[in-house]
Structures are given as structure tokens and as C-alpha cells.
Short mmCIF file of C-alpha atoms in Angstrom, two decimals:
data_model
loop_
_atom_site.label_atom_id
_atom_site.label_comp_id
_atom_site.label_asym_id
_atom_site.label_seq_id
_atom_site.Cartn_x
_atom_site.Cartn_y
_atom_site.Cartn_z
CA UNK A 81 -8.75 -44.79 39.57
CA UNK A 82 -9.57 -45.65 35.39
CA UNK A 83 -11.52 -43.22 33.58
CA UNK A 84 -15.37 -44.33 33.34
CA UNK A 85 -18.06 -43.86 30.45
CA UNK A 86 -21.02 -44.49 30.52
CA UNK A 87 -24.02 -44.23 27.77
CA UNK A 88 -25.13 -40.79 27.26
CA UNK A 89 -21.80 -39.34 28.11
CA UNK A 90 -20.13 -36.44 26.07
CA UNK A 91 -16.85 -36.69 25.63
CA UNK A 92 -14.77 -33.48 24.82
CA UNK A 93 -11.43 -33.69 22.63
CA UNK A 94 -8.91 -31.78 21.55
CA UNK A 95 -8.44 -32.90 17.40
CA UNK A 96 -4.76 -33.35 17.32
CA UNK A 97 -3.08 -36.87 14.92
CA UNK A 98 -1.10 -37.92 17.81
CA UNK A 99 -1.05 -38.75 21.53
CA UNK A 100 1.18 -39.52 24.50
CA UNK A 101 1.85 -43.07 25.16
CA UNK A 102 -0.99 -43.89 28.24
CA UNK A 103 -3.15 -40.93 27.12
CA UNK A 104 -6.88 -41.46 26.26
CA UNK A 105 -7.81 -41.03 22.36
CA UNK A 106 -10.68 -41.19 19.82
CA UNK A 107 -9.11 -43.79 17.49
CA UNK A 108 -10.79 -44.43 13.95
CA UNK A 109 -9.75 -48.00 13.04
CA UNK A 110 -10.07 -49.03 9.53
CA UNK A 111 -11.98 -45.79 8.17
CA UNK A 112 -15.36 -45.95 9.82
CA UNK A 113 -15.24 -47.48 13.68
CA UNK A 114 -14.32 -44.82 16.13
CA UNK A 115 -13.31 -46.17 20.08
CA UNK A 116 -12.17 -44.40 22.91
CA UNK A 117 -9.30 -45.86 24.28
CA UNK A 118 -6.28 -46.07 26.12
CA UNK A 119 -2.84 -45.62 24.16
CA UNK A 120 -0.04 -47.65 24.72
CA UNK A 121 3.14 -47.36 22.64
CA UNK A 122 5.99 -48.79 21.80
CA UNK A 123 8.46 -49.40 18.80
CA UNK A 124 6.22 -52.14 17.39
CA UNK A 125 3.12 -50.44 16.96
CA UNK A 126 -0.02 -49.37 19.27
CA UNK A 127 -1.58 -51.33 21.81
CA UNK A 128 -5.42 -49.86 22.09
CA UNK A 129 -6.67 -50.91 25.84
CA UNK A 130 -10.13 -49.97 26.77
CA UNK A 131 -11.36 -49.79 30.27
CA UNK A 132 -13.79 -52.74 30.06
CA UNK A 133 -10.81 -55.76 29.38
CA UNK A 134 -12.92 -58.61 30.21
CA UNK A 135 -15.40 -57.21 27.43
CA UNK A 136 -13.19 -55.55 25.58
CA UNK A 137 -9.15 -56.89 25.97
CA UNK A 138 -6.04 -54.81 24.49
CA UNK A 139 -5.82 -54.95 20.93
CA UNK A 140 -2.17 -54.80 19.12
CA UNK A 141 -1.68 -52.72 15.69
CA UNK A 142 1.47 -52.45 14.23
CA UNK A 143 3.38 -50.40 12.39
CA UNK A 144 2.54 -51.87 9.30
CA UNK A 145 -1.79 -52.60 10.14
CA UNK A 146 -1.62 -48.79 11.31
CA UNK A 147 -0.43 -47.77 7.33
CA UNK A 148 -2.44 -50.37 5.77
CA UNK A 149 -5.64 -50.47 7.78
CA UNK A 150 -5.57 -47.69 8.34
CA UNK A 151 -5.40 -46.62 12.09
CA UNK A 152 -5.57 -43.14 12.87
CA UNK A 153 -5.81 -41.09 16.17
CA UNK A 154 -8.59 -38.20 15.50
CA UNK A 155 -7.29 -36.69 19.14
CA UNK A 156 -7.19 -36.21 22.84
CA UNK A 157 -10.02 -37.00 25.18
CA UNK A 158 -9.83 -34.05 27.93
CA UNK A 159 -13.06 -33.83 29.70
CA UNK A 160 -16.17 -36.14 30.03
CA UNK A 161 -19.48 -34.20 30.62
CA UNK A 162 -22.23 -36.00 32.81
CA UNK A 163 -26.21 -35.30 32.98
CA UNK A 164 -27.36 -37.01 36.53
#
């Protein structure tokens, strides 16, 4: 079962610059556009999946567009908090 957000939702994270490859994580890409998203690592770069592919499909950064962009992870996702 994937993770679901929804509008409204609060998502709680620990602030920490780096993640474990399939872990969820507030990424800021180029400066000022924060996602939540899927991590997926390897040698190359980071592969950014979010949990909506036919809206939103797996986007490759590497090494290099991480420096130069720049991509940064602000931290861990741990807990989503739900009003119903």
C-alpha cells in the first residue's frame, strides 16, 4: 500500500540533508519548489517518484543537475496528520 496525500494534509518531518534510498522526502528543487516524494538512488544521481505517476512520472537528477541546480533534500517525511 503507497503513502496517500491529500489537500489539507500536514505532513511532519524530521530536517535531516539526506535520506535512505525508497524513503519519502521534502525535496527543494532548484531553490524555491518544494515536493514530497519518493527517493530512489543510485550511482548516477536521484530518481524523485511521486505517488501520482500518470500525473506526475519519475523524474531523473544527476549527480551533476543535483550540484548545479541545485537539488537538495530538506528531510524525512515521518507522519501525515489527517482532519476528517
Amino acid at each position: 500500500m503507497e503513502p496517500q496525500f491529500f489537500d489539507g494534509d500536514i505532513v511532519i518531518v524530521k530536517q535531516q540533508p539526506d535520506v535512505e534510498d525508497n524513503e519519502i522526502a521534502i525535496v527543494l528543487v532548484n531553490g524555491d519548489e518544494a515536493t514530497v516524494k519518493q527517493i530512489k538512488k543510485s550511482d548516477a544521481g536521484i530518481t524523485l517518484v511521486g505517488f501520482n505517476v500518470s500525473v506526475y512520472p519519475p523524474h531523473f537528477y544527476s549527480n551533476n543537475d543535483i550540484e548545479t541546480l541545485p537539488v537538495s533534500i530538506i528531510g524525512k517525511v515521518i507522519q501525515v496528520r489527517r482532519d476528517y
